[in-house]
Amino acid sequence: MADEFTELRPLLFSVAYRMLGTVSDAEDVVQEAYLRYHRALAAGTELESTKAYLTATTTRLAIDHLRSARVRRESYVGQWLPEPLLTDAAATDPATEAVSDDSLSMAFLLVLERLSPVERAVFLLHDVFDYEFAEIAGIVGKSDDNCRQIAVRARKHVAANRPRFEASRAHRDLLADRFVAAFSDGDVDGLIELLAEDVVVTGDSGGMRPAWPRAIAGREKVARLFAGLAKQLHALPGARLERAEVNGQPGAIVRDADGALINVFSFEIADGVVQVVRSVINREKLRHLGPLADVEALRGQL
């Protein structure tokens, strides 16, 4: 029983994380699905398929959680962003084993945020995880035809808002390397060269300092912003900026002298330039990534 669950856990986490956009909640949902599976077996329930049971239970729990989370999202201070995954980390944790494709990107998860919980479930299960509508119908409590209609609506919405990414992974990574180098050097001209004219930067601090309460847009404003951040980084002895893969896309992490995490950046790159930068500094959203820096103490050193 435990071996089957261990084998299926990466899939279950992949579904839950894409549904919820939070690592901690996804892990809680997967664990609850396992407990229900364990109780069902202990009660003598015969299951035709462990995978079908656990996927259905995980999806239903995620739908219920989303319905209860909507009020919290609406009252969230500042920009809400998904909890980041470092997808280039060693794949020993289910969090790092989630399928690394465009459906894992922050941009795509934010598109999914605009769908209702059931729309999100139907779209993900069919279009991302290749489940048949007959199976999805049983999971969400709808008819096959209703699920097909839901999928069509969700697909149209996703297609209209789907982010574009650099076609060549190698070119994308090269551009990200150049951007991080210019960022680290505080090279305004180098940054401007790599930014889209209408580039946008958003930050998720959860209302804690430092915070960007509104999006920052425009090539020159964003270049000056990152040059200023580089100046602050250089003022902190031992602090460093590292390239990383975040949610399957180029990104970077900022660490203090002890290696504790300060900040995670995700870059959306298309047409040879950086289109969007998303920054997560909310400590509650970074805890799963390891030790966190004392941001207030670091601010006192600036």
Backbone as a ProteinNet text record, in pm:
[ID]
protein_1_A
[PRIMARY]
MADEFTELRPLLFSVAYRMLGTVSDAEDVVQEAYLRYHRALAAGTELESTKAYLTATTTRLAIDHLRSARVRRESYVGQWLPEPLLTDAAATDPATEAVSDDSLSMAFLLVLERLSPVERAVFLLHDVFDYEFAEIAGIVGKSDDNCRQIAVRARKHVAANRPRFEASRAHRDLLADRFVAAFSDGDVDGLIELLAEDVVVTGDSGGMRPAWPRAIAGREKVARLFAGLAKQLHALPGARLERAEVNGQPGAIVRDADGALINVFSFEIADGVVQVVRSVINREKLRHLGPLADVEALRGQL
[TERTIARY]
83.5	0	86.9	183.9	271.3	355	398.8	479.7	399.8	272.7	187.7	171.3	148.3	131	259.2	373.2	501	522.9	485.9	500.9	409.7	289.8	190.7	203.7	279.1	283.2	326.1	429.3	464.2	347.5	270.1	153.6	51	22.1	-78.6	-36.3	92.2	141.5	129.6	161.1	152.6	11.8	-87.5	-227.7	-261.6	-230.5	-268.3	-198.8	-70.3	2.3	-52.7	-81.5	-137.6	-277.4	-352	-484	-472.4	-379.2	-376.6	-271	-159.6	-53.5	26.4	6.9	82.2	137.1	262.9	328.3	272.4	261.5	216.3	74.8	-14.1	-151.9	-158.1	-77.4	-75.1	-27.7	74.6	124.5	20.2	-51.7	-157.8	-268.7	-306.4	-412.5	-369.4	-247.5	-197.7	-193.5	-149.7	-144.8	-284.6	-381.1	-519	-576.4	-542.5	-587.5	-533.5	-407.1	-348.2	-420.2	-449.6	-518.9	-656	-725.6	-857.1	-843	-738.6	-709.5	-681.7	-602.1	-568.5	-694.8	-781	-904.3	-998.2	-1004.6	-1089.9	-1046.2	-916.3	-865.4	-888.9	-869.4	-889.9	-1036	-1125.9	-1269.2	-1313.2	-1218.4	-1250.1	-1305.6	-1293.2	-1343	-1257.4	-1321.9	-1249	-1233.6	-1109.8	-1081.3	-1033	-1097.1	-1054.8	-917.1	-889.9	-763.3	-716.7	-598	-541	-517.4	-466.3	-439.1	-567.3	-673.6	-799.9	-855.7	-849.1	-902.7	-825.5	-693	-611.4	-619.2	-623.7	-635.4	-769.1	-876.4	-1009.4	-1016	-964	-969.4	-885.7	-766.9	-680.6	-750	-811.2	-877.4	-995.3	-1077.4	-1194.1	-1151.8	-1048.4	-998.2	-945	-878	-825.8	-939.9	-1045.8	-1162.3	-1222.1	-1239.9	-1296.1	-1206.4	-1075.3	-982.8	-989.6	-997.8	-1006.3	-1131.3	-1241	-1365.5	-1352.9	-1283.7	-1267.4	-1159.6	-1069.2	-956.2	-989.4	-1100.3	-1128.9	-1135.7	-1198.5	-1210	-1071.4	-985.1	-849.1	-772	-790.1	-720.6	-767.8	-898.4	-953.9	-904	-871.1	-824.1	-672.3	-603.8	-457.5	-398.1	-296.7	-233.7	-131.4	-153.2	-61.9	-88.5	7.4	-3.3	12.1	-82.8	-70.3	0.6	106.8	178.7	185.4	196.1	211.4	339.3	340.3	464	562.2	684.4	779.1	833.1	859.8	929.4	1064	1169.4	1300.6	1311.8	1280.1	1266.7	1398.2	1509.4	1638	1705	1631.1	1684.7	1683.5	1757.3	1760.2	1620.1	1576.2	1437.4	1417.8	1442.5	1419.9	1294.8	1238.6	1117.4	1007	884.3	774.7	753.1	786.3	767.7	853.4	970.4	1059.1	1038.6	948	923.3	799	730.2	614.7	658.3	570.2	604	650.3	770.8	825.8	792.9	681	644.8	578.9	526.6	469.7	354.4	285	172	215.8	346.1	398.5	443.4	455.4	507.3	415.2	473.4	392.6	288.6	330.2	238.4	115.8	136.5	26	-60.8	0.4	-76.9	-164.5	-116.2	-197	-314.8	-297.8	-411.3	-515.8	-470.3	-563	-640.3	-579.5	-646.2	-778.4	-791.5	-913.3	-1026.1	-997.2	-1099.8	-1164.7	-1287.8	-1353	-1282.2	-1298.5	-1233.1	-1265	-1390.6	-1427.4	-1370.3	-1375.5	-1315.8	-1167.3	-1101.5	-958.2	-930.5	-1011.4	-992.6	-1014.7	-1123.1	-1155.2	-1046.1	-1004.9	-902.7	-770.7	-726.1	-598.1	-600.3	-705.1	-708.7	-712.5	-787	-797.9	-680.9	-651.9	-555.5	-410.1	-387	-249.8	-215.1	-309.7	-279.5	-345.1	-414	-464.6	-566.7	-650	-758.8	-876.5	-952	-1070.6	-1186.5	-1278	-1390.5	-1478.7	-1490.2	-1572.1	-1517.7	-1383.6	-1322.8	-1333	-1313.5	-1322.7	-1463.8	-1563.8	-1703.9	-1729.1	-1674.9	-1692.6	-1621	-1511.4	-1433.1	-1502.7	-1554.5	-1612.3	-1763.5	-1825.5	-1969.6	-2051.5	-2002.7	-2074.1	-2091.1	-2175.8	-2189.5	-2072.2	-2053.3	-1947.5	-1964.4	-2087.3	-2112.7	-2087.3	-2127.3	-2104.9	-1955	-1878.3	-1732.7	-1671.8	-1722.1	-1671.6	-1697.6	-1817.4	-1851.8	-1764.9	-1744.7	-1658.6	-1517.2	-1467.7	-1332.4	-1319.8	-1422.7	-1420.2	-1411.3	-1494.4	-1492.1	-1356.2	-1306.9	-1178.1	-1065.7	-1070.4	-965.2	-962.7	-1080.1	-1087.4	-1026.9	-1059	-1006	-854.6	-806.5	-662.4	-590.4	-648	-586.2	-576.2	-677.4	-678.8	-576.8	-538.8	-449.5	-318.7	-300	-183.2	-54.2	41.8	168.9	250.9	333.5	425.5	564.5	635.6	770.3	866.7	991.7	1095.5	1095.4	1089.4	1076.2	1196.8	1315.4	1437.2	1478.6	1483.8	1524.4	1667.2	1755.2	1894.8	1903.2	1825.6	1827	1767.7	1662	1597.2	1694.6	1767.3	1861.1	1978.7	2022.2	2130.2	2087.3	1965.7	1913.5	1900.5	1855.7	1842.4	1979	2080.2	2215.9	2264.2	2239.3	2281.7	2207	2077.7	1997.9	2047.3	2073.3	2119.9	2257.2	2344	2475.1	2461.7	2373.1	2351.4	2288.7	2196.4	2132	2238	2321.3	2423.3	2522.1	2553.5	2647.9	2582.5	2449.3	2380.7	2397.3	2408.3	2434.8	2303.2	2269.7	2141.9	2130.3	2234.3	2227.9	2213	2284.5	2272.8	2134.3	2074.6	1938.6	1838.1	1850.8	1758.6	1761	1877.8	1892.9	1816.2	1799	1738.7	1593.4	1538.4	1400.9	1307.5	1186.1	1083.5	1045.3	1000.3	963.6	856.2	760.2	650.5	666.8	792	819.8	747.4	704.8	633.5	700	713.3	765.2	656.8	629	533.6	601.1	560.2	620.7	516.2	543.8	456	532	493.4	555.2	456.1	329.8	227.6	202.1	240.5	219	336.4	438.4	553.9	659.2	741.3	849.7	965	1041.7	1016.2	905.5	831.9	716.1	703.6	651.7	611	459.6	387.6	241	174.3	242.4	184.5	289.2	240.9	332.4	415.7	538.4	627.5	645.8	616.5	615.6	705.4	759.5	841.5	988.3	1054.9	1193.7	1287.9	1281.6	1376.6	1349.1	1221.6	1188.2	1237	1214	1252.9	1405	1473.9	1620.7	1676.5	1621.2	1667.5	1634.5	1518.1	1479.7	1584	1621.3	1715.9	1857.2	1892.2	2022.1	2026.3	1913.3	1904.4	1911.4	1846.2	1851.9	1994.4	2065.1	2204	2289.7	2265.8	2340.4	2317.1	2192.2	2160.7	2228.2	2227.5	2288.4	2438.1	2504.2	2648.1	2681.5	2583.5	2605.9	2598.5	2553.3	2541	2657.2	2755.7	2872.9	2832.5	2880.9	2856.6	2725.8	2635.1	2507.8	2531.4	2449.6	2475	2345.8	2355.7	2246.2	2283.3	2196.5	2224.6	2117.9	2162.1	2067.5	2001.2	1873.7	1798.9	1688.1	1632.3	1511.3	1394.7	1298.2	1185.8	1057.8	987.5	863.6	884.1	996.2	1023.2	1067	1085.3	1126	1251.3	1322.4	1442.5	1408	1501.2	1480.4	1610.7	1600	1718.2	1677	1775.4	1751.7	1857	1815.8	1906.9	1928.5	2055.2	2090.4	2179.6	2174.5	2264.9	2399.4	2488.8	2624.5	2626	2523.5	2515.7	2441.4	2398.2	2324.2	2174.9	2126.9	1983.2	1911	1790.8	1714.6	1652.3	1665.5	1604.6	1487.2	1505.2	1412.3	1420.6	1309.3	1307.4	1248.3	1316.4	1268.9	1235.8	1129.2	1094.6	1084.7	1146	1148.8	1061.3	983.3	904.7	972.7	1030.6	1111.7	1046.6	1030.1	974.4	1026.6	1037.5	1082.7	1220.3	1303.2	1439.9	1459.1	1355	1366.5	1286.3	1316	1242.1	1110.2	999.6	868.1	810.6	831	775.7	876.7	888.2	965.7	872.8	871.2	789.5	881.8	858.4	944.1	861.8	909.2	842.9	939.4	898.8	979.7	899.9	771.6	685	743.2	784.5	853.1	767.1	636.9	548.6	550.3	582	582.5	720.6	819.1	954.9	1005.3	930.9	978.9	1012.9	938.3	961.3	1093	1158.3	1281.3	1407.7	1391.7	1508.8	1518.2	1632.4	1650.2	1628.6	1563.6	1534.3	1621.8	1659	1738.6	1651.4	1714.1	1646.3	1644.6	1536.4	1529	1535.9	1471.2	1473.3	1615.4	1690.6	1828.9	1913.6	1888.2	1963.6	1931.1	1804.2	1765.7	1841.4	1868.2	1941.3	2085.7	2137.4	2276.3	2289.5	2176	2181	2196.1
-121.4	0	126.3	129.3	246.8	261.9	147.2	152.3	210.1	171.5	224.6	374.7	417.8	561.4	637.3	583.7	648.3	664.4	561.6	566.9	670.6	685.6	777.8	920.1	939.2	1070.4	1183.9	1166.2	1277.3	1320.2	1224.2	1258.2	1333.3	1283.9	1347.1	1489	1505.7	1640.7	1730.6	1676.3	1754.8	1808.4	1723.3	1765.6	1870.6	1840.7	1930.4	2065.6	2065.3	2192.2	2279	2220.2	2298.3	2349.4	2273.8	2318.8	2435.1	2426	2517.8	2627.3	2600.1	2699.4	2718.7	2631.4	2640.3	2502.9	2498.9	2372.1	2312.3	2393.3	2341.5	2285.9	2357.7	2310	2184.4	2180.6	2062.5	1940.7	1957.9	1846.6	1802.1	1898.2	1863.4	1784	1826.2	1757.9	1615.4	1599.4	1465.4	1375.7	1430.4	1350.6	1310.2	1401.2	1368.6	1262.8	1270.8	1168.4	1031.7	1028.2	901.3	848.1	935.9	892.1	834.3	896.1	844.5	710.3	697.3	570.9	461.4	495.3	400.3	357.7	455.7	422.8	337.4	366.6	289	142.6	118.9	-17.4	-86.4	-11.4	-68.7	-107.7	-34.3	-64	-176.9	-229.9	-341	-298.7	-170.6	-121.8	-178.2	-231.9	-284	-173.1	-147.6	-42	-104.6	-67.9	-121.9	-69.6	54.7	116.6	212.6	187.4	278.2	416.3	419.1	545.7	626.3	561.2	631.4	685.7	605.8	648.7	768.5	759.5	867.2	994.6	980.2	1099.6	1168.1	1088.9	1145.1	1214.5	1149.7	1206.5	1334.5	1331.9	1450.5	1566.9	1539.7	1646	1703.2	1617.1	1665.3	1748.4	1704.2	1781.4	1917.4	1919.9	2046.6	2140.9	2086.7	2169.1	2229.7	2148.3	2198	2305.5	2283.4	2381.1	2513.3	2506.8	2629.3	2709.3	2639.9	2710.1	2782.6	2723.3	2787.3	2894.6	2887.4	2981.3	3109.7	3114	3231.7	3360.2	3354.4	3474.9	3520.5	3424.6	3461.3	3523.8	3472	3528.8	3672.2	3694.8	3827.6	3931.2	3887.7	3981.8	3983.9	3913.9	3906.4	4044.7	4079.5	4211.3	4206.8	4289.1	4294.2	4184.6	4164.4	4066	3924	3834.7	3693.9	3620.7	3547.7	3463.4	3321.5	3222.6	3085.1	3069.1	2968.6	2936	2874.9	2925.4	2877.7	2737.8	2665.9	2537.4	2554.7	2503.9	2503	2371.1	2373.9	2250	2194.4	2263.4	2205.8	2140.9	2135.5	2070.3	1919	1849	1702.1	1648.4	1563.1	1514.8	1402.7	1434.9	1337.5	1370.9	1485	1530.6	1534	1488	1494.4	1634	1737	1874	1902.2	1838.6	1863.9	1764.8	1667.8	1567.7	1599.6	1710.3	1749.1	1770.6	1734.4	1743.4	1884.8	1898.4	2030.2	2068.3	2133.8	2185.1	2320.5	2377.1	2511.4	2519.7	2407.5	2409.7	2424.7	2419.6	2438.2	2582.1	2660.5	2796.8	2884.4	2986.2	3080.2	3148.6	3182.7	3251.3	3165.1	3036.5	2947.1	2926.1	2910.6	2892.8	3014.7	3132.9	3253.7	3257.8	3201.6	3188.9	3095.6	2984.8	2889.4	2951.6	3049.4	3115.5	3179.9	3211.4	3278.3	3180.4	3051.4	2949.5	2912	2864.1	2812.8	2683.3	2639.7	2515.2	2395.3	2379.1	2264.5	2281	2401.7	2425	2392.2	2433.1	2406.7	2256.4	2185.3	2040.9	1970.3	2003.8	1938.3	1966.9	2092.7	2129.7	2058	2061.6	2000.4	1849.4	1784.7	1639.4	1595.1	1668.1	1626.3	1675.4	1805.4	1863.8	1849.6	1836.3	1825.3	1681.2	1612.1	1478	1365.4	1400.6	1302.4	1204.3	1249.3	1165	1172.7	1063	1059.7	1130.2	1186.3	1259.2	1169	1041.9	949.9	940.2	935.4	928	1061.5	1171.2	1304.3	1330.6	1285.1	1304.4	1245.9	1126	1064	1138.4	1201.2	1273.7	1402.1	1478.4	1610.4	1607.6	1490.8	1480	1545.5	1540	1595.2	1485	1510.2	1415.1	1430.5	1329.5	1338	1462.3	1483	1596.8	1729	1735.3	1858.2	1884.4	1778.8	1794.2	1842.1	1791.3	1835.7	1985.4	2029.6	2171.5	2257.6	2209	2281.1	2292.9	2183.3	2183.2	2281.4	2288.9	2381.9	2526.1	2560.4	2696.2	2727.1	2632.7	2655.1	2668.2	2584.1	2584.8	2718.3	2772.5	2901.9	3011.7	3007	3109.2	3096.9	2974	2952.5	2994.9	2959.4	2994.7	3146.1	3218.4	3364.2	3432.2	3364.6	3427.5	3352.5	3245.8	3161	3239.8	3228	3300	3241	3323.6	3277.5	3264.4	3160	3138.9	3126.3	3154.9	3140.2	2996	2982.9	2849.6	2761.5	2818.3	2741.8	2749.5	2633.8	2631.4	2684.5	2647.3	2692	2844.3	2901.9	3047.4	3116.1	3057.8	3111.7	3116.4	3006.6	3000.6	3097	3112.1	3206.3	3349.3	3384.8	3518.4	3539.1	3435	3445.5	3463.7	3392.6	3408.2	3552	3607.2	3744.3	3844.1	3818.3	3907.8	3905.4	3786.4	3775.4	3841	3827.7	3891.8	4043.6	4097.4	4242.4	4289.6	4211.3	4241.4	4246	4142.3	4133.3	4250	4294.2	4404.2	4541.5	4545.8	4674.4	4750.5	4676.7	4734.3	4780	4907	4958.8	4940.7	4975.4	4962.1	4815.5	4727.3	4585.3	4532.6	4581.1	4540	4589.4	4715.4	4772.6	4692.2	4648.7	4570.8	4438.2	4384.3	4251.6	4255.5	4376.2	4389.9	4430.1	4373.5	4417.4	4561.4	4633	4774.1	4787	4692.3	4698.3	4594.9	4561.8	4464.1	4501.7	4399.1	4420.9	4339.5	4402.1	4333.1	4333.1	4215.1	4205.2	4135	4169.5	4110.6	4062.8	3949.6	3893.3	3893.2	3985.3	3992.7	3956.1	3934.6	3907.7	4026.3	4145.2	4266.5	4300.4	4211.6	4236.7	4318.1	4391.7	4466.8	4373.4	4403.2	4505.1	4460.3	4555.7	4521.1	4614.6	4560.5	4640.4	4629.3	4728.3	4717.2	4712	4764.7	4764.8	4715.5	4670.8	4627.2	4746.3	4718.5	4820	4788.1	4884.7	4859.1	4956.7	4909.2	4994.7	4960.1	4956.3	4911	4990.9	5123.6	5205.3	5197.2	5199	5188.1	5056.2	4948.6	4816.5	4803.5	4857.6	4853.1	4926	5043.4	5119	5043.1	4977.6	4899.4	4791.5	4715.8	4606.1	4656.9	4769.7	4829.2	4870	4921.3	4957.1	4833.9	4725.7	4601.9	4547.2	4559.4	4513.4	4592.8	4722.7	4807.8	4762.2	4728.4	4679.2	4544.6	4459.8	4327.4	4338.7	4430	4448.1	4505.6	4571.8	4630.3	4525.9	4405.6	4298.3	4200.9	4200.9	4113.2	3966.6	3905.9	3763.7	3729.9	3826.8	3798.7	3772.1	3689.5	3652.2	3623.9	3639.5	3611.1	3486.9	3385.9	3259.7	3231.9	3183.8	3137.6	3009.9	2995.7	2876	2854.3	2734.8	2709.1	2709.9	2797	2815.8	2778.7	2679.2	2633.7	2603.5	2542.1	2500.5	2612	2732.4	2847.8	2910.6	2995.9	3059.4	3144.9	3148.1	3229.7	3253.5	3305.5	3332.3	3333.3	3306	3315.7	3405.2	3475.9	3561.9	3497.6	3481.3	3421.6	3516.3	3503.1	3582.1	3510.4	3563.7	3509.3	3365	3326.1	3190.2	3094.6	3145.2	3061	3057	3132.4	3136	3215.2	3174.7	3230.4	3365.4	3460.1	3591.8	3608.2	3566.5	3605.4	3502.9	3483.6	3399.4	3480.3	3480.4	3547.5	3444	3470.5	3388.7	3482	3441.2	3524.4	3462.1	3546.4	3503.6	3563.3	3478	3522.7	3480.9	3575.5	3548.5	3654.4	3617.4	3709.6	3769.3	3692.1	3734.9	3836.3	3862.5	3958.9	3909.8	3969.8	3938.7	4017.8	3945.7	4008.8	4040	3947.5	3961.2	3906.4	3975.3	3923.4	3915.2	3798.8	3780.1	3750.8	3821	3809.8	3763.6	3660.7	3613.5	3630	3711.7	3732.5	3697.8	3668.4	3628.2	3503	3515.7	3406.2	3281	3299.5	3183	3100.8	3165.9	3096.3	3040.6	3065.3	3019.4	2914	2888.7	2799.8	2660.4	2612.6	2476.4	2463	2576.4	2573.7	2568.5	2575.6	2567.3	2684.8	2699.4	2806.9	2945.1	3032.6	3167.1	3270.3	3371.2	3479.7	3568.8	3637.3	3735.7	3867	3889.3	4003.7	4135	4143.8	4268.3	4300.5	4198.7	4222.1	4268.1	4209.2	4250	4392.8	4430.8	4569	4666.9	4626.8	4713.3	4734.8	4647.6	4662.4	4755.4	4793.2	4875.3	5023.2
0	0	0	94	103.1	-23.1	-79.8	-201.6	-317.9	-329.2	-436.8	-421.6	-297.6	-273.5	-306.1	-264.2	-292.5	-442.2	-518	-662.7	-725.6	-668.9	-725.8	-671.5	-566.7	-501.8	-594	-678.5	-769.7	-858	-910.4	-992.2	-909.1	-789.1	-703.4	-666.7	-635	-604.3	-726.6	-844.4	-967.8	-989	-966.2	-981.2	-875.4	-749.8	-640.1	-650.6	-686.6	-695.8	-808.2	-923.1	-1032.5	-997.5	-922.3	-878.8	-780.4	-685.6	-571.9	-581.1	-649.5	-660.9	-534.1	-435.5	-310.8	-275.4	-239.1	-207.4	-79.3	26	155.4	146.1	79.1	66.1	-20.5	-126.3	-212.4	-134	-52.2	28.3	130.3	189	284.6	216.5	96.4	22.3	-12.8	-57.8	-93.1	30.2	142.4	265.6	310.2	300.5	337.4	244.2	116.6	21.2	61.8	106.3	149.4	273.1	368.9	490.5	457.2	364.3	324.1	252.5	173.6	105.7	209	308.6	414.6	490.4	523.5	596.3	511.8	382.2	293.3	289.8	281.7	280.4	414.1	523.4	656.5	678.2	610.5	623.2	530	452.8	363.6	229.5	195.3	66.6	-46.7	-146.5	-262.4	-366.5	-405	-501.6	-630.9	-740.8	-870.1	-909.5	-874.4	-913.2	-804.6	-751.1	-651.9	-711.2	-833.4	-900.3	-918.6	-965.1	-988	-856.9	-751.8	-622.5	-568.8	-570	-513.4	-596.4	-728.9	-814.1	-790.6	-784.3	-761.7	-626.1	-523.3	-388.3	-380.5	-439.2	-439.8	-510.2	-625.3	-702.1	-626.2	-566.4	-491	-370.5	-300.8	-186.9	-232.7	-347.3	-400.1	-437.4	-497.7	-532.5	-406.2	-303	-176.5	-116.1	-122.8	-66.3	-142.4	-274.6	-354.8	-321.6	-302	-268.3	-136.2	-40.9	90	87.4	-12.1	-18.6	-92.6	-165.4	-248.6	-167.3	-48.9	33.5	77.2	113.8	155.4	40.5	-80	-196.4	-221.7	-206.2	-233.7	-133.6	-12.2	90.2	102.9	12	16	-8.7	69.1	55.2	-58	-160.6	-273.7	-374.9	-463.3	-569.6	-514.2	-547.2	-509.9	-621.6	-585.2	-680.6	-625.5	-712.5	-664.5	-583.9	-497.1	-426.3	-525.8	-529.3	-631.2	-603.5	-712.5	-706.7	-775.8	-714.8	-779.7	-853.9	-982.2	-1058.5	-1109.3	-1081.9	-1118.4	-998.3	-886.7	-767.7	-787.3	-702.8	-711.4	-691.5	-782.2	-781.1	-680.7	-552.5	-446.8	-367.4	-391.5	-325.4	-429.2	-392.3	-490	-546.1	-466.2	-514.5	-635.9	-644.5	-756.8	-869.6	-848.9	-951.3	-1034.2	-1000.8	-1080.6	-1224.1	-1316.7	-1458.8	-1491.5	-1546.4	-1576.7	-1720.3	-1739.3	-1870.1	-1849.8	-1955.9	-1945.4	-1845.8	-1822.6	-1730.4	-1585.7	-1560.6	-1426	-1402.7	-1508	-1495.8	-1412.2	-1350	-1271.8	-1359.8	-1481.3	-1572.7	-1600	-1625.1	-1654.4	-1531	-1413.9	-1291.6	-1262.6	-1299.4	-1279.8	-1376.3	-1496.5	-1588.9	-1529.2	-1471.5	-1410.6	-1294.7	-1227.7	-1115.3	-1156.8	-1285	-1332.7	-1361.1	-1355.3	-1377.2	-1244.3	-1251.6	-1131.4	-1090.3	-965	-922.5	-1011.4	-1050.1	-1133.8	-1274.7	-1329.9	-1461.5	-1459.6	-1353.7	-1342	-1337.7	-1259.7	-1246.9	-1380.2	-1448.4	-1575.6	-1678.2	-1688.2	-1786.4	-1757.5	-1633.3	-1599.7	-1621.6	-1572	-1583.6	-1729.5	-1813.4	-1953.9	-2038.5	-2033.4	-2126.8	-2081.8	-1952.4	-1902.9	-1865.5	-1800.8	-1750.7	-1831.6	-1939.8	-2037.4	-1980.2	-1887.4	-1838.5	-1935.7	-1946.5	-2031.9	-1962.3	-2041.8	-1983.9	-1897.4	-1933.8	-1853.8	-1711.3	-1698.3	-1565.4	-1493.4	-1566	-1505.5	-1454	-1529	-1489.6	-1351.9	-1327.5	-1197.2	-1086.4	-1119.4	-1019.3	-976.5	-1073.6	-1042.3	-1026.3	-1046.4	-1027.5	-1136.5	-1260.2	-1375	-1479.5	-1578.1	-1688.2	-1784.8	-1870.3	-1971.2	-2057.8	-2106.8	-2195.4	-2123.8	-1998.2	-1921.9	-1906.9	-1882.1	-1870.4	-2001.5	-2112.7	-2242.4	-2262	-2225.3	-2238.3	-2146.9	-2024.6	-1930.5	-1986.4	-2044.9	-2101.3	-2216.7	-2300.7	-2414.1	-2363.3	-2263.7	-2208	-2146.1	-2067	-1999.9	-2102	-2205.3	-2307.4	-2381.9	-2412	-2479.8	-2392.9	-2264.9	-2174.4	-2163	-2147.9	-2135.6	-2263.4	-2379.5	-2507.7	-2524.9	-2476.1	-2491.5	-2400.3	-2292.4	-2194.4	-2174.3	-2252.3	-2233.5	-2257.7	-2167.7	-2186.4	-2300.1	-2360.8	-2465.1	-2404.2	-2445.5	-2395.6	-2512.5	-2486.4	-2587.5	-2640.5	-2773.4	-2833.4	-2804.5	-2810.7	-2789.2	-2642.9	-2576.9	-2435.6	-2419.5	-2511.4	-2503.6	-2514.9	-2610	-2626.7	-2505.7	-2453.2	-2333	-2216.8	-2196.8	-2085.3	-2104.8	-2228.8	-2258	-2224.7	-2265	-2235.5	-2085.1	-2014.1	-1869.2	-1803.5	-1852.2	-1798.5	-1817.1	-1936.9	-1964.3	-1875	-1855.2	-1771.9	-1626.8	-1573.9	-1435.5	-1421.1	-1521.2	-1516.2	-1514.1	-1600.7	-1603.4	-1473.2	-1419.3	-1291.6	-1181.8	-1174.5	-1070.6	-1077.6	-1200.5	-1218.6	-1203.7	-1196.6	-1193.2	-1322.2	-1433.5	-1565.4	-1629.7	-1614.7	-1664.4	-1815.7	-1889.7	-2035.9	-2076.3	-2008.2	-2037.8	-2006.9	-1899.2	-1863.3	-1966.6	-2005.8	-2104	-2234	-2273.4	-2396.6	-2390.8	-2269.2	-2252.9	-2209.9	-2191.7	-2144.4	-2257.4	-2256.8	-2350.2	-2318.2	-2418.1	-2396.7	-2290.1	-2288	-2192	-2080.6	-2045.6	-1940.9	-1811.3	-1737.3	-1611.7	-1500.9	-1384.1	-1265.9	-1159.8	-1104.2	-993.8	-877.2	-756.3	-636.7	-539.2	-475.9	-373.5	-241.5	-154.4	-22.2	86.8	49.1	149.2	239.1	192.2	271.5	362.4	366.1	451.8	377.4	451.1	388.7	354.2	249.5	146.5	52.8	-0.4	-83	-201.4	-311.6	-426.5	-434.1	-381	-374.4	-511.4	-612.5	-747.7	-847.3	-960.8	-1066.9	-1115.3	-1157.5	-1211.6	-1358.9	-1446.6	-1590.4	-1664.4	-1777.3	-1862.1	-1851	-1965.3	-1973.4	-1882.8	-1888.7	-1812.2	-1662.3	-1623.7	-1481.1	-1424.3	-1498.5	-1450.3	-1446.1	-1546.1	-1545.9	-1424.3	-1394.6	-1276.9	-1147.7	-1145.4	-1027.7	-998.4	-1101.4	-1080	-1052.7	-1110	-1077.9	-930.3	-880.5	-739.1	-649.4	-692.1	-614.6	-610.8	-723.7	-728.5	-629.8	-621.1	-527.9	-384.7	-351.9	-218	-192.4	-293.8	-281.2	-255.2	-325.8	-309	-171.1	-109.3	23.6	135.3	101.2	200.3	181.2	269.5	253	236.9	129.9	108.4	41.2	27	-39	-186.9	-247.4	-386.7	-462	-592.6	-684.5	-764.4	-764.3	-832.5	-938.4	-1053.6	-1156.6	-1110.1	-1142.4	-1105.2	-1206.3	-1204.9	-1282.5	-1185.6	-1209.7	-1119.5	-1193.8	-1144.4	-1208.5	-1357	-1387.3	-1524.4	-1617.1	-1563.4	-1643.6	-1582.2	-1658.6	-1602.2	-1480.8	-1388	-1269.2	-1196.9	-1076.9	-995.4	-849.1	-763.7	-620.3	-557.4	-452.4	-377.2	-240.8	-203.8	-74.7	4.6	137.5	220.7	232.5	314.3	325.1	375.4	451.7	505.5	412.3	296.7	203.5	228.3	328.3	357	248.5	219.2	106.9	141.6	49.7	64.8	-31	-155.6	-261.2	-375.4	-445.8	-565.7	-680.5	-795.3	-915.5	-1022.5	-1096.2	-1213.3	-1333.4	-1446.4	-1566.5	-1675.3	-1739	-1855.1	-1978.3	-2061.2	-2174.6	-2305.7	-2396.3	-2530.1	-2626.4	-2753.4	-2858.1	-2828.1	-2758.8	-2735.3	-2624.7	-2544.6	-2434.6	-2313.9	-2199.7	-2077	-2078.5	-2075	-2081.1	-1942.5	-1849.4	-1714.4	-1614.8	-1501.5	-1389	-1269	-1203.9	-1083.6	-966.8	-857.2	-739.8	-620	-551.2	-429.6	-313.2	-216.6	-96.1	29.4	12.6	123.4	189.6	313	381.9	391.6	407.1	416.7	288.3	176.3	48.2	11.7	97.5	67.5	166.1	272	378.5	328.3	228.8	180	104.1	75.6	-3.4	82.9	214.3	301.1	397	466	565.3	502.9	578.3	529.7	601.2	526	583.2	670.8	764.9	848.3	769.9	696.1	606.5	681.6	797.5	874.6	920.6	962.9	1005.1	886.3	769.7	649.2	611.4	625.9	594.1	683.1	806.9	899.6	859.2	771	725.8	605.4	546	423.5	458.8
[MASK]
++++++++++++++++++++++++++++++++++++++++++++++++++++++++++++++++++++++++++++++++++++++++++++++++++++++++++++++++++++++++++++++++++++++++++++++++++++++++++++++++++++++++++++++++++++++++++++++++++++++++++++++++++++++++++++++++++++++++++++++++++++++++++++++++++++++++++++++++++++++++++++++++++++++++++++++

